[in-house]
Tab-separated table of C-alpha atoms in Angstrom:
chain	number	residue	atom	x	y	z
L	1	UNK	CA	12.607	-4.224	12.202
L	2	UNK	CA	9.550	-5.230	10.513
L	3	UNK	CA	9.053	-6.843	7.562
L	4	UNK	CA	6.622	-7.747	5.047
L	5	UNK	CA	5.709	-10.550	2.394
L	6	UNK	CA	5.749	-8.981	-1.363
L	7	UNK	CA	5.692	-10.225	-4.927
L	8	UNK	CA	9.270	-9.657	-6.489
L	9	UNK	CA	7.611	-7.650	-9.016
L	10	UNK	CA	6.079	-5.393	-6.102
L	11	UNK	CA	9.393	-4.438	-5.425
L	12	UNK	CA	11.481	-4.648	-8.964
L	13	UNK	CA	10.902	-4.319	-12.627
L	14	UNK	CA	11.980	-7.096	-14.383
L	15	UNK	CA	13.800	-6.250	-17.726
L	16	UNK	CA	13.110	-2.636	-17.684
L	17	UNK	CA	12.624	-1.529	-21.094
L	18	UNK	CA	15.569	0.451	-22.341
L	19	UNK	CA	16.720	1.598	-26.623
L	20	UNK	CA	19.682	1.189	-27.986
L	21	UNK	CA	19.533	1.274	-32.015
L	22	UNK	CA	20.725	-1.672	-33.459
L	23	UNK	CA	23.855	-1.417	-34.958
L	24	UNK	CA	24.825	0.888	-32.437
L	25	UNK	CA	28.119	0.579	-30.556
L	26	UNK	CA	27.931	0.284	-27.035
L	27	UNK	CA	29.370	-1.216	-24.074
L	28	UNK	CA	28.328	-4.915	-23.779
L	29	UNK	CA	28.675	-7.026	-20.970
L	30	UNK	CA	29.232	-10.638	-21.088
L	31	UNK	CA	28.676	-13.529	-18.583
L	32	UNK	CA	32.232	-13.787	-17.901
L	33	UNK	CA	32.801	-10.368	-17.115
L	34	UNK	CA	30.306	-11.670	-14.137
L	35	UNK	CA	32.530	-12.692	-11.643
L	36	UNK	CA	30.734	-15.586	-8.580
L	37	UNK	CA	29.609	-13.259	-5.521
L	38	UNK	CA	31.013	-10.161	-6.573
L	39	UNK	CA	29.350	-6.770	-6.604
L	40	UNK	CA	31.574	-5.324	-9.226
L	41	UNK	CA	31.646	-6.030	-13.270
L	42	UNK	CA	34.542	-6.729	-14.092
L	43	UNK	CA	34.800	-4.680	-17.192
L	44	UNK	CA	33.406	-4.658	-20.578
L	45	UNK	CA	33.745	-4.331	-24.666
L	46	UNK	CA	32.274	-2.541	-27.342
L	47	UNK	CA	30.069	-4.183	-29.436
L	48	UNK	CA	27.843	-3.644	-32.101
L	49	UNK	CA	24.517	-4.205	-30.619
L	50	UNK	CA	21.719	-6.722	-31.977
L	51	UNK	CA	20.013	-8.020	-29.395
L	52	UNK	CA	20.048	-8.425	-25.288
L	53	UNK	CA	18.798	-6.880	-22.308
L	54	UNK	CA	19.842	-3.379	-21.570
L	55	UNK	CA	20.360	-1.665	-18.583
L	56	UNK	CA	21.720	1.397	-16.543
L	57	UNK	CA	23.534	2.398	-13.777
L	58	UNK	CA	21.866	1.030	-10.371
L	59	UNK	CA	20.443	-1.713	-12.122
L	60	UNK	CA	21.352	-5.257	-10.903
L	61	UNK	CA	22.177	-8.434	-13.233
L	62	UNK	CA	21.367	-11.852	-11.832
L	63	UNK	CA	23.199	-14.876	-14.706
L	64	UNK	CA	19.351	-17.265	-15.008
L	65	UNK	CA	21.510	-20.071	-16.538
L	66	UNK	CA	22.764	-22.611	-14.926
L	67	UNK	CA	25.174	-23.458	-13.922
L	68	UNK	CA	25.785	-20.219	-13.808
L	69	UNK	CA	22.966	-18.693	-11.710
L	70	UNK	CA	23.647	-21.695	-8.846
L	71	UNK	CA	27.204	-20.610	-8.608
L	72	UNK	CA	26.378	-16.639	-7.579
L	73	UNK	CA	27.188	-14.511	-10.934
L	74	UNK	CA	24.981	-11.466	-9.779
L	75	UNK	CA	26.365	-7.810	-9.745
L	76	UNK	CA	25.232	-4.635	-9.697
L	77	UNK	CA	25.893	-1.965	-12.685
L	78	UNK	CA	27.720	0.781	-11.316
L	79	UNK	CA	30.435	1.330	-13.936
L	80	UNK	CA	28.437	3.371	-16.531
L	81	UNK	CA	28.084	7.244	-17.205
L	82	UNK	CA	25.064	9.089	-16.551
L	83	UNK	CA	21.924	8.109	-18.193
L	84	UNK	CA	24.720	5.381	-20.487
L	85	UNK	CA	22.122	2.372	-21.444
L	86	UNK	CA	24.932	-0.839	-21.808
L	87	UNK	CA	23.448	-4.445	-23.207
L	88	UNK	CA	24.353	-7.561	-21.958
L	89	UNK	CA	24.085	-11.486	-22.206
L	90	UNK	CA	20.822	-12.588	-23.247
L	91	UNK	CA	21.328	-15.358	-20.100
L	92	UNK	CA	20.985	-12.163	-17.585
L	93	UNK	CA	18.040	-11.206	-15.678
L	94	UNK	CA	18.196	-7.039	-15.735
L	95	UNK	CA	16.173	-6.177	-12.289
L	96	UNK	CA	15.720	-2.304	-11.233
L	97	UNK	CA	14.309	-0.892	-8.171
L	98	UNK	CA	10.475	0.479	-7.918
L	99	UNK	CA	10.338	3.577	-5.980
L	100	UNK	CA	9.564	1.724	-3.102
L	101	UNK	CA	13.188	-0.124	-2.793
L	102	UNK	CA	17.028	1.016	-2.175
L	103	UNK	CA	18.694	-0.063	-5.621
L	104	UNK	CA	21.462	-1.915	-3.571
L	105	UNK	CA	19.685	-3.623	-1.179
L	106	UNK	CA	17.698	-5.294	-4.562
L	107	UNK	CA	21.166	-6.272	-5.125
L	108	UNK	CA	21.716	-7.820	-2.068
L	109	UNK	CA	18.441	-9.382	-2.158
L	110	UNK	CA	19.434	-10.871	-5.112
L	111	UNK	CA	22.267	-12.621	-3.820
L	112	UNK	CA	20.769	-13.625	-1.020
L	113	UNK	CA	20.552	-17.382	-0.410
L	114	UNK	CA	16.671	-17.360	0.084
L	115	UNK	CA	16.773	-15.938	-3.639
L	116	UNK	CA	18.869	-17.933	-5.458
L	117	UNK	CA	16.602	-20.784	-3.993
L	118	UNK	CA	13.871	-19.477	-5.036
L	119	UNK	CA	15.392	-18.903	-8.703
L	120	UNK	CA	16.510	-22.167	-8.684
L	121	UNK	CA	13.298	-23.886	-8.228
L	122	UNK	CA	11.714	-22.091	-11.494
L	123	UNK	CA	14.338	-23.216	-13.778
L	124	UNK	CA	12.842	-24.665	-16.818
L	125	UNK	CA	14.463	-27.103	-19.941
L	126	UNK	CA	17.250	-29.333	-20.553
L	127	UNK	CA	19.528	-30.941	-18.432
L	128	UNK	CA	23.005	-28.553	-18.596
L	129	UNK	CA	20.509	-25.793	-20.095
L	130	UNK	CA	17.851	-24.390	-17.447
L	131	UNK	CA	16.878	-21.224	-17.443
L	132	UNK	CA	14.464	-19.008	-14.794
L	133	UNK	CA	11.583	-18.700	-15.788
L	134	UNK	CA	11.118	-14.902	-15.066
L	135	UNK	CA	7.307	-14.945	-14.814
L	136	UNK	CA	6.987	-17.487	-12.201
L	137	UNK	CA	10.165	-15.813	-10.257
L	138	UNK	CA	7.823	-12.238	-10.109
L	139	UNK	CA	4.979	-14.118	-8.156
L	140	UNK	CA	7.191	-15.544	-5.402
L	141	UNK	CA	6.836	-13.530	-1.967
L	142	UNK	CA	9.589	-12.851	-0.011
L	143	UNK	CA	9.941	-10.587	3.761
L	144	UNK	CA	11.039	-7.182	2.393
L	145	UNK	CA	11.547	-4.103	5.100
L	146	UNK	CA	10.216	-0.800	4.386
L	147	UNK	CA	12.634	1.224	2.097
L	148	UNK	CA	14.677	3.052	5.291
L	149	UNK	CA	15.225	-0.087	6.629
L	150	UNK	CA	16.322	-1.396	3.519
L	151	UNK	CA	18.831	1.334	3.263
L	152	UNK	CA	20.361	1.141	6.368
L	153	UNK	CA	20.610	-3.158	5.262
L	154	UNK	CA	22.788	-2.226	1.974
L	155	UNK	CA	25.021	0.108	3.758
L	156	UNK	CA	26.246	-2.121	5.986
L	157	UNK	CA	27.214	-4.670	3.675
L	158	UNK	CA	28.123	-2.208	0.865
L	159	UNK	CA	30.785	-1.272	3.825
L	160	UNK	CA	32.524	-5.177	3.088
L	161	UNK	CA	32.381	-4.597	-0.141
L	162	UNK	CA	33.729	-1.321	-0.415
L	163	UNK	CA	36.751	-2.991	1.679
L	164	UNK	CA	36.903	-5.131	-0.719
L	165	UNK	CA	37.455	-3.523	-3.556
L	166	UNK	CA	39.935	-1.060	-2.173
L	167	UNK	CA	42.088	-4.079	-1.355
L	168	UNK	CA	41.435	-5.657	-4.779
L	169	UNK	CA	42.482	-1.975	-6.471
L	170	UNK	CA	46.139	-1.892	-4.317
L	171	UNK	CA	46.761	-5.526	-5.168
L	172	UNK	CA	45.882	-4.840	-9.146
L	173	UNK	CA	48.254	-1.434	-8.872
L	174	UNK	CA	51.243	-3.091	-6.836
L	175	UNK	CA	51.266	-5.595	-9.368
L	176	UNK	CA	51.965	-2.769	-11.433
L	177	UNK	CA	54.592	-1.721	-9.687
L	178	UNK	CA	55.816	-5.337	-9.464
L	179	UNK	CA	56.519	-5.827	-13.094
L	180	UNK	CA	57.589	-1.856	-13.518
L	181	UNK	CA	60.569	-3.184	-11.016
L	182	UNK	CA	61.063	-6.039	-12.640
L	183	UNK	CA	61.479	-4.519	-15.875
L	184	UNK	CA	63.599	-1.700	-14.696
L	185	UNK	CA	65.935	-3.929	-12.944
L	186	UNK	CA	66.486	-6.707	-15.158
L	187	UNK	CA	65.126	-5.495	-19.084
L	188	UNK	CA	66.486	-1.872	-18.902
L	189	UNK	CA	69.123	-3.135	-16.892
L	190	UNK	CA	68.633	0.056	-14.460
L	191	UNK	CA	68.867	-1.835	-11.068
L	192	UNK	CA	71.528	1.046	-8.417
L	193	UNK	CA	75.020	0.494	-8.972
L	194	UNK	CA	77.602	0.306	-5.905
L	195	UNK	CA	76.684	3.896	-5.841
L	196	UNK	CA	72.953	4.175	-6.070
L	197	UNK	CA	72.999	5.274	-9.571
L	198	UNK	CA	70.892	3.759	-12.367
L	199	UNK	CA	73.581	1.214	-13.915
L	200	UNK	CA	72.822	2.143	-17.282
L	201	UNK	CA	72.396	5.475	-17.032
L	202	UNK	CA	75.717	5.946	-14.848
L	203	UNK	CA	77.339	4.178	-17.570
L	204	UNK	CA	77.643	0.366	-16.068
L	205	UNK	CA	80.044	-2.254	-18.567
L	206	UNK	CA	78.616	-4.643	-20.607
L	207	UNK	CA	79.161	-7.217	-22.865
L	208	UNK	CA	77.640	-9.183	-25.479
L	209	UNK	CA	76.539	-12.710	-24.774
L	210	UNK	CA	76.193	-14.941	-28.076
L	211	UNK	CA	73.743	-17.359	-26.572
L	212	UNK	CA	71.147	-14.190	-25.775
L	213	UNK	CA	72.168	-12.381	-28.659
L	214	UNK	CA	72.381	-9.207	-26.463
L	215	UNK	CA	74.165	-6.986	-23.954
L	216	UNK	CA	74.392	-7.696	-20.780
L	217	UNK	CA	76.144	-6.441	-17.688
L	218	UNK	CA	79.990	-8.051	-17.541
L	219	UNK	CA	79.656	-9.739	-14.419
L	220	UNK	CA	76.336	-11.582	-15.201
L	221	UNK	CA	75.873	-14.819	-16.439
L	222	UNK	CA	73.484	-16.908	-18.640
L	223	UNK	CA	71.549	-19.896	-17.557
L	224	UNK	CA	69.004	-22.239	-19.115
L	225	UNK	CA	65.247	-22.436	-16.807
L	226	UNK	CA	66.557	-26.335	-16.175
L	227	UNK	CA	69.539	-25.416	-14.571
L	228	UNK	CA	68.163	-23.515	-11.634
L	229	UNK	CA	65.377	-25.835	-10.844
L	230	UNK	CA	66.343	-28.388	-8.133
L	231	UNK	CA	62.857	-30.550	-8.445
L	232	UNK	CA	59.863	-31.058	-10.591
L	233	UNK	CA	56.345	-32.529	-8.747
L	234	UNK	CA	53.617	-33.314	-10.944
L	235	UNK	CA	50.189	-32.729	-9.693
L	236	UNK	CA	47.829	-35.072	-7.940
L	237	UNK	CA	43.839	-35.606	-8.097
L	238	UNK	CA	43.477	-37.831	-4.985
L	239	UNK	CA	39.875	-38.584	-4.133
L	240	UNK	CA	36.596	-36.658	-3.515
L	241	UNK	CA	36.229	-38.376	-0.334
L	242	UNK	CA	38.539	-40.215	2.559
L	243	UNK	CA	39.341	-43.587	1.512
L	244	UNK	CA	41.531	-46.000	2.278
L	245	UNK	CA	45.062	-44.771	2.139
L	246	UNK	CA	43.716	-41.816	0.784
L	247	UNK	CA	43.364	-39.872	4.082
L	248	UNK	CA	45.551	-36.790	4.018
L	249	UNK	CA	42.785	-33.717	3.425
L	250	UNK	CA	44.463	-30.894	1.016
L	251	UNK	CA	43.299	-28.118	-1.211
L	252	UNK	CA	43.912	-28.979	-4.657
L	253	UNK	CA	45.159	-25.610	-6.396
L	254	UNK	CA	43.758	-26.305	-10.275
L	255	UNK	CA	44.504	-23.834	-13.316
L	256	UNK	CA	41.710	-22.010	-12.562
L	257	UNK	CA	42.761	-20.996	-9.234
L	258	UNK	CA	46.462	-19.986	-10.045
L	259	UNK	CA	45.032	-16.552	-10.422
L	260	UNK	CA	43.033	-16.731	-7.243
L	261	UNK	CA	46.058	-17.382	-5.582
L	262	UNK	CA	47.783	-14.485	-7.236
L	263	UNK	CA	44.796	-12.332	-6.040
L	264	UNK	CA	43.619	-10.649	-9.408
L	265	UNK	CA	40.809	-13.707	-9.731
L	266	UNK	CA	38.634	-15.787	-7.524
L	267	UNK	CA	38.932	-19.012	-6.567
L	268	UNK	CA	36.904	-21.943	-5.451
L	269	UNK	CA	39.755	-24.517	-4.365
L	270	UNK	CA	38.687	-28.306	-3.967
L	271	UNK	CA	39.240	-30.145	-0.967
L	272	UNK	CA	40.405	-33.492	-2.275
L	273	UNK	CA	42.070	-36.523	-0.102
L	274	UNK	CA	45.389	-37.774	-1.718
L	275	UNK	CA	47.102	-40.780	-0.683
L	276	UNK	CA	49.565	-41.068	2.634
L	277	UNK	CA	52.722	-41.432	-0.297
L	278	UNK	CA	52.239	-38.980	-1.740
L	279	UNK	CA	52.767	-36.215	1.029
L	280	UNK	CA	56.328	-34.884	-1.151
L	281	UNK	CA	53.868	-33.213	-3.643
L	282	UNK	CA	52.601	-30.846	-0.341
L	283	UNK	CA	53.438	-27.569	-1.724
L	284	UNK	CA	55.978	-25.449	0.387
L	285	UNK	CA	57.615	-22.120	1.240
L	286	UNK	CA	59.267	-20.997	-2.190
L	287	UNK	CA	57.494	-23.411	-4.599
L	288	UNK	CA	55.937	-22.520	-7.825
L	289	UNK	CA	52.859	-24.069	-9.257
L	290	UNK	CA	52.175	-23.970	-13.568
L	291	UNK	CA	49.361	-24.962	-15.370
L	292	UNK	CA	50.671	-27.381	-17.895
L	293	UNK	CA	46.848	-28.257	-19.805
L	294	UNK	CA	44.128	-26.458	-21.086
L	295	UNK	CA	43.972	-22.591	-21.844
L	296	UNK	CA	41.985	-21.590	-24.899
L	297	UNK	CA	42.443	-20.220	-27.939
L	298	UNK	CA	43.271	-16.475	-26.391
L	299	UNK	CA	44.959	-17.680	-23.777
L	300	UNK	CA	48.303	-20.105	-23.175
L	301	UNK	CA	49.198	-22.445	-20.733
L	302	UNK	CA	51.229	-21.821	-18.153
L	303	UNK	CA	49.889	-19.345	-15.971
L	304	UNK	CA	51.772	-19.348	-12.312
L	305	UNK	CA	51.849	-18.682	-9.154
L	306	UNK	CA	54.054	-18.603	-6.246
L	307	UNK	CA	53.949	-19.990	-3.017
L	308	UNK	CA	55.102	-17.989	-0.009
L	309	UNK	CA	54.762	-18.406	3.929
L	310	UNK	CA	52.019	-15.660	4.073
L	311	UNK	CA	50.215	-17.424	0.977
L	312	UNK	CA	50.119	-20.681	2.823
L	313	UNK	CA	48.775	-19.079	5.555
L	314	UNK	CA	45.426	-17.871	4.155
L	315	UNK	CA	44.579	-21.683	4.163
L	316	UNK	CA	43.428	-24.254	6.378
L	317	UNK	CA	44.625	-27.368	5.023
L	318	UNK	CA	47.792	-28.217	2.508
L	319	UNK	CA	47.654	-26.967	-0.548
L	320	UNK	CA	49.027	-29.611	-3.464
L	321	UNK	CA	48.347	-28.362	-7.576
L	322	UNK	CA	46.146	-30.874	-9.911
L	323	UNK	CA	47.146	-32.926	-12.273
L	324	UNK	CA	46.901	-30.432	-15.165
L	325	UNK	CA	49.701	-28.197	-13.400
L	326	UNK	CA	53.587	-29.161	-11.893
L	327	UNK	CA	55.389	-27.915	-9.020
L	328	UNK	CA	58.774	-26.512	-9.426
L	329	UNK	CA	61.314	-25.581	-6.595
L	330	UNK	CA	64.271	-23.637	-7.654
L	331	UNK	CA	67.941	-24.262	-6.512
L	332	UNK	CA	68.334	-21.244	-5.075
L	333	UNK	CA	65.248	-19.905	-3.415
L	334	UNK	CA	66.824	-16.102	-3.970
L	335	UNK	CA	66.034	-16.547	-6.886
L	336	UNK	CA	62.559	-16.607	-5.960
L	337	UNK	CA	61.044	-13.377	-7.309
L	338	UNK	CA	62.880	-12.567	-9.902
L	339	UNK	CA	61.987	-15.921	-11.485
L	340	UNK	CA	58.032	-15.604	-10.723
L	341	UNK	CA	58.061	-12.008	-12.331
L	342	UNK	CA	59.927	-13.239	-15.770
L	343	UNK	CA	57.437	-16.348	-15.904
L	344	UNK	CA	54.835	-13.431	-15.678
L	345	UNK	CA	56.567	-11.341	-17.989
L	346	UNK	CA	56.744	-14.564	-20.467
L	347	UNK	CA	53.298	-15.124	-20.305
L	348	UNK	CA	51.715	-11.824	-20.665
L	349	UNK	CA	53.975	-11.459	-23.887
L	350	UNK	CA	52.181	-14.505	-24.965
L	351	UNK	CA	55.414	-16.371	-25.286
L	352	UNK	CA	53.798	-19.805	-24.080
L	353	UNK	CA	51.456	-19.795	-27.415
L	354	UNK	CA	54.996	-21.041	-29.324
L	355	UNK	CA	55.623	-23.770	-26.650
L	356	UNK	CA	52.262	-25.874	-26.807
L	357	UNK	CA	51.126	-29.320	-28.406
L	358	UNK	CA	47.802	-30.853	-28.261
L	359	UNK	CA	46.367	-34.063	-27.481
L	360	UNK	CA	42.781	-35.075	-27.756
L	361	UNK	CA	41.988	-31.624	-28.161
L	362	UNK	CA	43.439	-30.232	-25.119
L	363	UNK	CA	46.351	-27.740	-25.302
L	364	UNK	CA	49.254	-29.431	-23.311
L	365	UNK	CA	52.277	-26.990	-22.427
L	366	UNK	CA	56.073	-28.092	-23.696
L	367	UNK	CA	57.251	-27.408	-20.080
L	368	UNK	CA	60.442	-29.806	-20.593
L	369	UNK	CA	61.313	-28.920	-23.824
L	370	UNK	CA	60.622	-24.556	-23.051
L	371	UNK	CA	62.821	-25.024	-19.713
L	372	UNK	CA	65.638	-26.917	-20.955
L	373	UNK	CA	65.807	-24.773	-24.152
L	374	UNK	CA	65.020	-21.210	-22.653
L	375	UNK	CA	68.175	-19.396	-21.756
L	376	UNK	CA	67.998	-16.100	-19.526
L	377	UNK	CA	70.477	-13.531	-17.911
L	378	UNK	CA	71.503	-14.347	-14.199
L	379	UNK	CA	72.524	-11.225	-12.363
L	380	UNK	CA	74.803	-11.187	-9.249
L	381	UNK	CA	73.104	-12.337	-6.130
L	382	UNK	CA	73.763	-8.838	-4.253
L	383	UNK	CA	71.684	-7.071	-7.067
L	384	UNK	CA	68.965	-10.116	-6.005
L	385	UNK	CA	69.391	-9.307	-1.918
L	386	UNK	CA	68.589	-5.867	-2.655
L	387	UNK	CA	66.002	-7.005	-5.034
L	388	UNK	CA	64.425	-9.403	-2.434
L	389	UNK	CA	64.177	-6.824	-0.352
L	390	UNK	CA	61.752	-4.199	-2.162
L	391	UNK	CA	59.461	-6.878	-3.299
L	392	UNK	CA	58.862	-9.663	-0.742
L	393	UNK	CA	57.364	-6.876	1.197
L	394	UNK	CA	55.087	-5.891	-1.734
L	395	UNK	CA	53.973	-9.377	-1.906
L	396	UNK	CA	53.532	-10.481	0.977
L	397	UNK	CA	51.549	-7.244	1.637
L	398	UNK	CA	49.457	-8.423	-1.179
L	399	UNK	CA	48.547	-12.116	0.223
L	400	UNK	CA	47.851	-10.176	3.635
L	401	UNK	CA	45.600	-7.860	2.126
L	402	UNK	CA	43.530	-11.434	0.230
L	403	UNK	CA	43.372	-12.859	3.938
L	404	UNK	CA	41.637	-9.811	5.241
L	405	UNK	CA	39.283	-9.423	2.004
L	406	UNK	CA	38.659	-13.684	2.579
L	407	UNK	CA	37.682	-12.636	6.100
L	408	UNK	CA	35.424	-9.642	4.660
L	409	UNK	CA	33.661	-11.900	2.360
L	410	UNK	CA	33.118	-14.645	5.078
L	411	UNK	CA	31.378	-12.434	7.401
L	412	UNK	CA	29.400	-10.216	4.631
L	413	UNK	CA	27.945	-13.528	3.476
L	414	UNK	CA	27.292	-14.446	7.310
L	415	UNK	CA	25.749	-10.733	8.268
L	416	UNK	CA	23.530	-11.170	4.859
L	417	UNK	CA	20.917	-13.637	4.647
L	418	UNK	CA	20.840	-12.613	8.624
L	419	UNK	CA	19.820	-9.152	8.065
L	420	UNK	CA	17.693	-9.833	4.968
L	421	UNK	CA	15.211	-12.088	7.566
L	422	UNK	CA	15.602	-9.781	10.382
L	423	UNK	CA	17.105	-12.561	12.577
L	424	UNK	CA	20.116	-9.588	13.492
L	425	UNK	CA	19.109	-5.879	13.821
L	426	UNK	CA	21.559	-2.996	12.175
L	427	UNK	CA	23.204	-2.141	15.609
L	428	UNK	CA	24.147	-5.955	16.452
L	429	UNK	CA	25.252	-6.345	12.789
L	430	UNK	CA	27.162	-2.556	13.101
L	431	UNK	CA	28.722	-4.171	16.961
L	432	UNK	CA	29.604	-7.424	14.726
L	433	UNK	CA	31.747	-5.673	12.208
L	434	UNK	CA	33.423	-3.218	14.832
L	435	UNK	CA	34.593	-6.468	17.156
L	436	UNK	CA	35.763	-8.019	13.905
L	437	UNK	CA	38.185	-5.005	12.745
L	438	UNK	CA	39.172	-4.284	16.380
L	439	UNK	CA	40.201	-8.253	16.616
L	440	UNK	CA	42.437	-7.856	13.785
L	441	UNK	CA	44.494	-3.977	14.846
């Protein structure tokens, strides 16, 4: 494979030029719908437009702010209709393909390490505030392969991603399913009788519970959240590095992972060193961790996630929560799912906006006063066996299916700045992959 040294804007147009009438509605995407290393957008609005670079399908968007930029917001605009121009954040860089280069493989050249250093090292103004300059990014050279070679280079890696993004897709719709279950079972009270039949439907007794102000089914009971919680952990910081006491290595799980652990975010979890006493706030089988401060003004506190065997598996070292977030282990760990998928419930309704205070600015979550004050229906445990049953599979199927896409990123990112310098040919990188899958069957 043969390369050779070209301008950037030999090979791209920077900014194409693109209308859209001001004042026009159309689909606008902003940095946050940028997610770090991640080929896809994730999603968009519609806005009135004023200003910002425009672009179309096959274009690619590189964030030029930092910090931004350093930490890998790049994607490439496939989520458009045909000849659709879409606007975005005036902090992108829009970069389309000349004739002479694949549209992906710009992508992945774009993402490439070699890039971003290169990017980097133009950034211009303020401390907190740089920006790329774009016209000293065109003149730097880089080794670009002729455009079949380049081809072949972005199909192999679009393969990952592709992976990827299927696994993403059946975690987002069997968390679908999850809360469909959950709502069938325990809202609508349509969980299979003795008989199989929907209770409800087939006609199932209830009766009305003055503390819930609703019917439930006769042989349930009520419960406040504080009952059926055995312990409460705060979170721990530790140290950036080992000192001291402070020698046991963990990943600290902080609000802004809770989703990553749920698998409908990323994450980027901090190794931290916390002291040898405080090894009871390891997180274990069954434990729950909630973000207790911060959110924002459109969204609560306490977010959650849920700690299973297969989720402490996708990790090399402990995982413990910060100090923003609690742990919580229930009484009876049966009670597992059906607790995580009301907490869910709860906060998707928005419920947690009615339990928060502030303190210097920061939104704190009323966890004590919301768990000794919340009261919820308790069904009998054989309608949780049976329960337990249909939906530890489903997740468990879901943290398998974040170890293999952890395991697809991992080796795209190891296969890419390889085959961008030619220091691994298609075939090896083609062998690579194969051995990888075959390892895991």
């Amino acid at each position: 494979m043969s390369f050779e040294l070209k301008e950037l804007r030999e090979i791209a147009i920077f900014n194409p030029s693109e209308k859209i009438e001001e004042g026009t509605f159309a689909k606008k995407i902003p940095m946050a719908n940028l997610k770090e290393f991640t080929r896809k957008i994730d999603g968009y609005e519609l806005a009135s437009y004023k200003s910002g670079p425009k672009f179309r399908n096959h274009d690619t968007l590189v964030a030029k702010i930092t910090p931004c930029l350093e930490n890998g917001k790049t994607a490439y605009v496939d989520i458009l209709d045909s000849d659709e121009v879409a606007y975005g954040s005036s902090e992108f860089i829009v970069l389309r393909a000349k004739d002479n280069t694949d549209p992906q493989f710009l992508y992945y050249l774009a993402r490439s390490p070699l890039f971003r250093k290169k990017a980097i090292s133009c950034m211009e103004g303020t401390s907190g505030r740089q920006r790329v300059n774009e016209n000293t990014l065109k003149l730097y050279e880089m080794p670009i392969p002729d455009k079949n070679e380049q081809t072949k280079i972005a199909n192999v890696l679009t393969l990952l991603d592709r992976k990827i993004e299927i696994n993403k897709n059946i975690i987002k719709k069997t968390n679908v399913l999850l809360n469909t279950l959950y709502k069938c079972w325990f809202i609508n009270f349509e969980f299979p009788d003795e008989s199989g039949n929907a209770f409800k439907t087939a006609g199932g007794a209830f009766i009305y519970n003055e503390e819930l102000k609703m019917h439930i089914p006769e042989n349930w009971k009520t419960s406040r959240i504080s009952d059926l919680v055995s312990s409460v952990n705060n979170g721990d910081w530790g140290k950036e590095e080992e000192i001291d006491n402070y020698s046991l290595k963990v990943l600290c799980i902080r609000g802004a992972d809770i989703n990553g652990i749920r698998g409908i975010s990323s994450h980027s979890i901090p190794t931290r060193y916390i002291h040898q006493k405080n090894t009871h706030k390891i997180l274990n089988e069954y434990d729950f961790v909630i973000e207790i401060s911060g959110g924002s003004p459109t969204q609560s506190t306490g977010r959650i996630t849920g700690i299973t065997a297969r989720t402490l598996s996708r990790f090399e070292n402990p995982l413990i929560c910060s100090n923003f977030n609690k742990s919580l282990t229930l009484k009876n760990k049966k009670y597992f799912y059906i607790f995580y998928l009301l907490w869910i419930k709860l906060y998707d309704q928005g419920v947690f906006f009615d339990w928060e205070g502030k303190t210097s600015g920061i939104k704190n979550f009323l966890f004590e006063s919301f768990t000794q004050n919340y009261s919820l229906p308790i069904p009998d445990e054989k309608i949780v066996e049976r329960f337990n049953l249909i939906v530890g599979p489903l997740i468990d199927k879901q943290q398998g299916l974040l170890i293999e896409n952890d395991k697809l990123s991992r080796l795209r990112d190891y296969l890419l700045p390889l085959l961008m310098n030619g220091q691994i040919s298609i075939r090896d990188a083609e062998d690579h992959i194969a051995k990888t899958f075959i390892q895991d069957e």
